[in-house]
């Protein structure tokens, strides 16, 4: 699998996902600077977490207008797998590759802790190594992770099975009390229509090695390698 | 004070006093110059000779601290301390205070405190890998406390989270002595190649002086003198002297500096912290015995019409000053332009030993560098010794002291929900403690642990102090702060290597406060020597008082150790049903200055627990060896609240993601009264969880080296039980322990 990680001024979980890709695939991904206008020939494009452009204006809004995003969009439309994590998810919604918006957490505080996610389906390039309905534990670390969309869009993504993950209890119940940010329907991640683009707020890249406390994020990268090999 | 040269006010006694200079200091400034200083020069003297920049009251005593060891690469005097951690790698670290600004404007004060300490570390060529913070707030019932906690925590998180450095540990405690003067002490730890450390000694006449980072504005003018004065009711009026931080720019500055540092273009580098352009240029030139020609017209400015005085004293954040090799300017400029940062050649080094500052074609200041940078005033201030407090014999108190408590479990429940012992999850949930992906021990344990990339190694980190001990008897308190830090690292299985100290005290002009400082240092010195634990960096913050009431003396200790293989790391969480619990160290039931005394009996008298440094060393070395040999399943040092609190913390830490917990059945029998055994704060102790099959060997090994050891029970159930009769559910304990801070903040 050939992967590229796109970095913006203010990206800071680029290191985490690069380390995770190396740990799982044994290969170092290419690193593409936000001002570049061309992407190498890759199977996976990652938009990492962080505070691109300091989150000024609106999280992800300025990065969505950087030159490289035109190329990312073109590749996404051509079917290349695109993974946007945290700030990367915010950028994907800002650029219109994914529906909805990410608002400030409902308690208006940054939140960093492990949460549980219910894997909605296991037939995508990102989730083949999980079981549908499986509960995994990964951390969140964000201030603006409160997913929202208008009722029509929400109905559409729900009916099209485009919700990737939902915040849940350790037993797999989607309940409002354990929702860390107020996301509608407990949504933690969504796919595009073709399911080759995934955006999610939690950080599977920080749970790939037992020394990190858990390795539930690892199968996501293994799924990608298996699917894209 | 707009001091453009044409409108310069006369140098009146009031103006001198407003600059924080004493009459004697002003006379000395006149002698140095051979004339009266102009306003810009007066401003420069004022900040360079401020307590904050010159350490004039503390130098004499700081010099007595041990600063050397075979693994010390760079001790105090640089931007941060540097130690060798093996394999050609170095850890670079320092802790610094940002107390006064944080009280006035908690979010920005705390945020810029983090920004400043991050710069101190990456200035030396290190990539920051962890932040810690020691926070001291006023009494929870004080009307400002809640607002200050919310602002400081948000500010620390807001800055560190954005820069992408995990905030992995520290302390957060409350005491009325901080009502009018909170403490925000921030520590950064970085990693560098041991042969790629950057220093601040300027060299090479003709080499360009380069300014990079943010533009200069009028913010923070006289922050250094503010940090060197007491507070009164007018503190609020000083809000304009608090700097404003921009963590996004800091992140760019960090990446740009590290990129340039991969070349050999830099001769010297210094961040513009307190006293900004003034102290950075004077310090660099002073260390190298050089002179400087500085042209302020080239300094990137955010506002128009700034005077030389304002430019020289501005504390605008996210700025650096560098001396480059001549001819390397364009290469460096390209890197900073890539990161969209200002880059300006603002002057050059000379061999005159003088600082000549020009603006608009006129000389704005012309000063000799050495007297300001290296020969600042040094005071031997009068100090008074603190009399040893009365010992409180364990059996002199009835247990429990009041009718509200039925037994030790009632007391335990109350203690774990008291402000100092209650879980600080509400705080660290707001800190990104996982970014970089290398955090292997998260906040809440004895030490935070972050992996060193590309190796099996990890750094164990702690930030600690027990101010109530320092207030009761500074010698013991100073030693205890160092010993407990050493113990925190040991309990994680690390080899403790070195410390940074952040000394927070009241006014040094009062002999009893100066005495607290002197005697804390003396205690620290002894502990550092006994534990081979040198001081490699630090900071002194005096004048932490409001209307003459000083804070408790608070020498916060930031400690760094190495775990050679993360496989042998220990954590505090109980793990195995049936495993034995073993106590290392001696129990004397010491209740003086304890949390039990304060929270349960409502008294804060008595001597702090004595620190037997030989026993400390012997017990700690033994525990570390047992961890290394794989005999220890979990380990926790016994500190605030004593043995029963330590055991409860281990049980609470056992919580799994699904909410299961592992309790303990303890047998606490002794000649001591039960409450003294349970809550005495005797030092040098650890609780170990050990597999039953290993207990005999471990106890024999302890006996063989004269380390006190005893079985105190075993793991099991979901409650904590003492002597088969008193018991409490872990779920009840957890509810109260986790509940206090969120419910306080919601109140």
Short mmCIF file of C-alpha atoms in Angstrom, two decimals, chain B residues 144-397:
data_model
loop_
_atom_site.label_atom_id
_atom_site.label_comp_id
_atom_site.label_asym_id
_atom_site.label_seq_id
_atom_site.Cartn_x
_atom_site.Cartn_y
_atom_site.Cartn_z
CA UNK B 144 -12.20 33.89 42.45
CA UNK B 145 -10.98 30.32 42.64
CA UNK B 146 -13.45 28.69 40.28
CA UNK B 147 -12.89 31.31 37.61
CA UNK B 148 -9.12 30.98 37.93
CA UNK B 149 -9.19 27.17 37.71
CA UNK B 150 -11.37 27.30 34.61
CA UNK B 151 -9.21 29.91 32.90
CA UNK B 152 -5.82 28.44 33.76
CA UNK B 153 -6.78 24.91 32.74
CA UNK B 154 -8.30 26.13 29.47
CA UNK B 155 -5.20 28.25 28.80
CA UNK B 156 -2.73 25.42 29.41
CA UNK B 157 -4.79 23.09 27.24
CA UNK B 158 -5.47 25.71 24.59
CA UNK B 159 -1.78 26.31 24.05
CA UNK B 160 -0.26 22.84 24.45
CA UNK B 161 -3.05 21.08 22.54
CA UNK B 162 -2.61 23.33 19.53
CA UNK B 163 1.18 23.11 19.47
CA UNK B 164 0.76 19.34 19.69
CA UNK B 165 2.82 18.56 22.77
CA UNK B 166 1.05 16.25 25.23
CA UNK B 167 0.39 17.58 28.72
CA UNK B 168 0.95 14.42 30.69
CA UNK B 169 1.07 15.26 34.35
CA UNK B 170 1.53 17.58 37.26
CA UNK B 171 -0.39 18.66 40.30
CA UNK B 172 -3.39 20.79 41.12
CA UNK B 173 -4.00 21.68 44.77
CA UNK B 174 -5.80 24.33 46.79
CA UNK B 175 -4.90 26.41 49.84
CA UNK B 176 -6.06 29.75 51.15
CA UNK B 177 -2.54 31.16 51.07
CA UNK B 178 -2.88 31.27 47.27
CA UNK B 179 -6.19 33.19 47.36
CA UNK B 180 -4.60 36.33 46.03
CA UNK B 181 -1.65 34.79 44.27
CA UNK B 182 -2.08 31.53 42.42
CA UNK B 183 0.87 29.54 41.10
CA UNK B 184 1.11 28.34 37.52
CA UNK B 185 4.35 26.45 37.01
CA UNK B 186 4.83 24.92 33.59
CA UNK B 187 7.43 22.34 32.65
CA UNK B 188 8.49 21.14 29.22
CA UNK B 189 10.66 18.15 28.42
CA UNK B 190 12.27 17.74 25.03
CA UNK B 191 14.46 15.26 23.21
CA UNK B 192 17.58 16.07 21.20
CA UNK B 193 20.69 14.41 19.89
CA UNK B 194 23.30 14.84 22.59
CA UNK B 195 25.78 16.31 20.10
CA UNK B 196 23.25 18.73 18.59
CA UNK B 197 22.48 21.03 21.50
CA UNK B 198 22.20 24.76 20.78
CA UNK B 199 23.44 27.36 23.22
CA UNK B 200 23.05 31.09 23.69
CA UNK B 201 26.67 32.23 23.71
CA UNK B 202 27.14 34.76 20.93
CA UNK B 203 30.40 34.64 18.97
CA UNK B 204 31.98 36.12 15.87
CA UNK B 205 32.11 39.88 15.37
CA UNK B 206 30.28 40.74 12.18
CA UNK B 207 27.87 37.82 12.41
CA UNK B 208 24.28 38.91 11.82
CA UNK B 209 21.72 39.15 14.56
CA UNK B 210 18.44 37.77 13.28
CA UNK B 211 14.92 38.20 14.58
CA UNK B 212 12.33 35.52 13.75
CA UNK B 213 8.75 34.72 14.70
CA UNK B 214 5.89 37.09 15.45
CA UNK B 215 5.91 40.83 15.10
CA UNK B 216 6.57 43.08 18.08
CA UNK B 217 3.64 44.89 19.65
CA UNK B 218 3.01 46.85 22.80
CA UNK B 219 1.93 43.82 24.83
CA UNK B 220 3.59 42.68 27.99
CA UNK B 221 5.74 45.75 28.48
CA UNK B 222 7.25 45.40 31.94
CA UNK B 223 6.09 41.83 32.54
CA UNK B 224 9.44 41.13 34.16
CA UNK B 225 9.08 43.97 36.63
CA UNK B 226 5.49 42.97 37.30
CA UNK B 227 6.72 39.50 38.17
CA UNK B 228 9.07 41.13 40.66
CA UNK B 229 6.52 43.09 42.67
CA UNK B 230 3.84 42.26 45.20
CA UNK B 231 0.18 42.50 44.41
CA UNK B 232 -2.40 44.78 45.95
CA UNK B 233 -5.97 45.76 45.02
CA UNK B 234 -4.74 47.39 41.85
CA UNK B 235 -3.57 44.09 40.35
CA UNK B 236 -6.45 44.22 37.89
CA UNK B 237 -5.09 47.44 36.45
CA UNK B 238 -2.04 45.56 35.30
CA UNK B 239 -4.00 43.49 32.82
CA UNK B 240 -2.40 45.34 29.88
CA UNK B 241 0.98 43.96 30.93
CA UNK B 242 -0.16 40.38 30.34
CA UNK B 243 1.02 38.98 27.03
CA UNK B 244 -1.25 37.30 24.51
CA UNK B 245 -0.26 33.94 23.11
CA UNK B 246 -0.64 32.43 19.66
CA UNK B 247 0.08 28.70 19.78
CA UNK B 248 -0.30 28.35 16.03
CA UNK B 249 2.63 30.71 15.46
CA UNK B 250 4.55 28.84 18.17
CA UNK B 251 4.03 25.58 16.29
CA UNK B 252 5.35 27.17 13.09
CA UNK B 253 8.28 28.69 14.99
CA UNK B 254 9.07 25.31 16.53
CA UNK B 255 9.11 23.56 13.15
CA UNK B 256 11.06 26.33 11.45
CA UNK B 257 13.70 26.47 14.20
CA UNK B 258 14.16 22.70 14.22
CA UNK B 259 14.46 22.73 10.43
CA UNK B 260 17.14 25.42 10.56
CA UNK B 261 18.87 23.60 13.41
CA UNK B 262 19.39 20.62 11.14
CA UNK B 263 21.90 22.86 9.32
CA UNK B 264 24.95 24.44 10.93
CA UNK B 265 23.91 28.03 10.24
CA UNK B 266 23.15 28.96 13.85
CA UNK B 267 25.91 30.27 16.13
CA UNK B 268 23.66 31.07 19.09
CA UNK B 269 19.97 31.28 19.77
CA UNK B 270 17.81 32.62 22.58
CA UNK B 271 14.08 33.01 22.90
CA UNK B 272 12.60 36.39 23.68
CA UNK B 273 10.93 35.70 26.98
CA UNK B 274 10.75 38.04 29.94
CA UNK B 275 12.12 41.45 28.94
CA UNK B 276 12.03 40.40 25.28
CA UNK B 277 14.60 41.84 22.95
CA UNK B 278 16.51 43.42 25.82
CA UNK B 279 17.28 40.33 27.83
CA UNK B 280 17.79 38.04 24.83
CA UNK B 281 20.33 40.36 23.22
CA UNK B 282 22.12 41.21 26.47
CA UNK B 283 22.30 37.60 27.59
CA UNK B 284 23.65 36.29 24.31
CA UNK B 285 26.23 39.03 23.97
CA UNK B 286 27.09 38.94 27.67
CA UNK B 287 27.85 35.22 27.63
CA UNK B 288 30.14 35.62 24.63
CA UNK B 289 31.79 38.85 25.78
CA UNK B 290 30.55 40.49 22.58
CA UNK B 291 29.00 43.80 21.64
CA UNK B 292 25.86 44.37 19.62
CA UNK B 293 24.66 46.95 17.15
CA UNK B 294 20.91 46.81 17.06
CA UNK B 295 18.83 48.66 14.49
CA UNK B 296 15.25 48.87 15.69
CA UNK B 297 13.97 50.15 12.35
CA UNK B 298 14.33 46.57 11.09
CA UNK B 299 12.39 44.94 13.94
CA UNK B 300 9.08 43.62 12.54
CA UNK B 301 6.38 45.67 14.23
CA UNK B 302 2.70 45.04 14.65
CA UNK B 303 1.85 48.60 15.53
CA UNK B 304 3.00 51.95 14.24
CA UNK B 305 4.75 54.65 16.19
CA UNK B 306 6.46 52.37 18.68
CA UNK B 307 9.30 53.98 20.62
CA UNK B 308 12.68 52.38 21.25
CA UNK B 309 11.60 51.96 24.85
CA UNK B 310 8.56 49.95 23.82
CA UNK B 311 10.36 47.84 21.25
CA UNK B 312 13.17 46.99 23.65
CA UNK B 313 10.80 46.05 26.50
CA UNK B 314 7.91 44.45 24.64
CA UNK B 315 7.13 40.88 25.70
CA UNK B 316 5.24 39.94 22.57
CA UNK B 317 5.24 36.17 22.35
CA UNK B 318 6.59 33.63 19.86
CA UNK B 319 9.81 35.48 18.98
CA UNK B 320 13.42 34.33 18.82
CA UNK B 321 16.77 36.01 18.42
CA UNK B 322 19.62 34.20 16.69
CA UNK B 323 23.19 34.82 15.72
CA UNK B 324 23.83 33.22 12.33
CA UNK B 325 27.03 32.42 10.53
CA UNK B 326 27.70 35.30 8.19
CA UNK B 327 26.50 34.46 4.70
CA UNK B 328 23.86 31.95 5.79
CA UNK B 329 21.04 34.49 6.02
CA UNK B 330 19.31 33.54 2.76
CA UNK B 331 19.26 29.85 3.55
CA UNK B 332 17.70 30.62 6.93
CA UNK B 333 15.30 33.17 5.48
CA UNK B 334 13.90 30.57 3.05
CA UNK B 335 13.00 28.25 5.92
CA UNK B 336 11.17 30.94 7.87
CA UNK B 337 9.38 32.15 4.76
CA UNK B 338 8.23 28.59 4.08
CA UNK B 339 6.64 28.64 7.53
CA UNK B 340 5.22 32.12 6.89
CA UNK B 341 7.11 33.76 9.75
CA UNK B 342 8.88 37.09 9.95
CA UNK B 343 12.62 37.00 9.44
CA UNK B 344 14.71 40.13 9.81
CA UNK B 345 18.38 40.92 10.22
CA UNK B 346 18.20 43.46 13.05
CA UNK B 347 21.84 44.01 13.78
CA UNK B 348 25.25 42.45 14.09
CA UNK B 349 27.78 41.40 16.66
CA UNK B 350 30.71 43.67 17.42
CA UNK B 351 33.77 43.33 19.59
CA UNK B 352 33.10 46.53 21.54
CA UNK B 353 31.31 44.94 24.50
CA UNK B 354 28.63 47.62 24.14
CA UNK B 355 25.00 47.54 23.17
CA UNK B 356 24.31 50.33 20.75
CA UNK B 357 20.64 50.66 19.85
CA UNK B 358 19.69 52.86 16.94
CA UNK B 359 16.35 54.00 15.62
CA UNK B 360 15.49 56.62 13.01
CA UNK B 361 19.19 57.31 12.59
CA UNK B 362 19.63 58.26 16.24
CA UNK B 363 21.28 56.40 19.07
CA UNK B 364 18.48 55.36 21.42
CA UNK B 365 20.68 53.58 23.94
CA UNK B 366 24.38 52.97 24.39
CA UNK B 367 25.26 50.71 27.29
CA UNK B 368 28.09 48.44 28.36
CA UNK B 369 26.83 44.84 28.27
CA UNK B 370 28.80 43.08 31.00
CA UNK B 371 27.59 45.18 33.96
CA UNK B 372 23.99 44.65 32.95
CA UNK B 373 24.15 41.00 31.93
CA UNK B 374 26.77 39.53 34.21
CA UNK B 375 27.32 41.98 37.05
CA UNK B 376 23.82 42.72 38.14
CA UNK B 377 23.35 43.49 41.82
CA UNK B 378 23.67 40.52 44.14
CA UNK B 379 22.13 40.68 47.58
CA UNK B 380 22.77 38.75 50.73
CA UNK B 381 19.41 39.52 52.19
CA UNK B 382 18.84 39.06 55.90
CA UNK B 383 17.00 35.88 56.68
CA UNK B 384 15.40 34.38 59.76
CA UNK B 385 15.32 30.73 60.57
CA UNK B 386 12.00 28.93 61.00
CA UNK B 387 11.75 27.37 64.45
CA UNK B 388 11.16 23.61 64.46
CA UNK B 389 7.47 22.96 65.08
CA UNK B 390 6.23 20.65 67.83
CA UNK B 391 6.09 16.97 67.06
CA UNK B 392 2.62 15.48 67.32
CA UNK B 393 2.90 12.01 68.84
CA UNK B 394 0.73 9.43 67.08
CA UNK B 395 -1.06 8.49 70.28
CA UNK B 396 -1.80 12.06 71.33
CA UNK B 397 -4.83 12.22 69.09
#
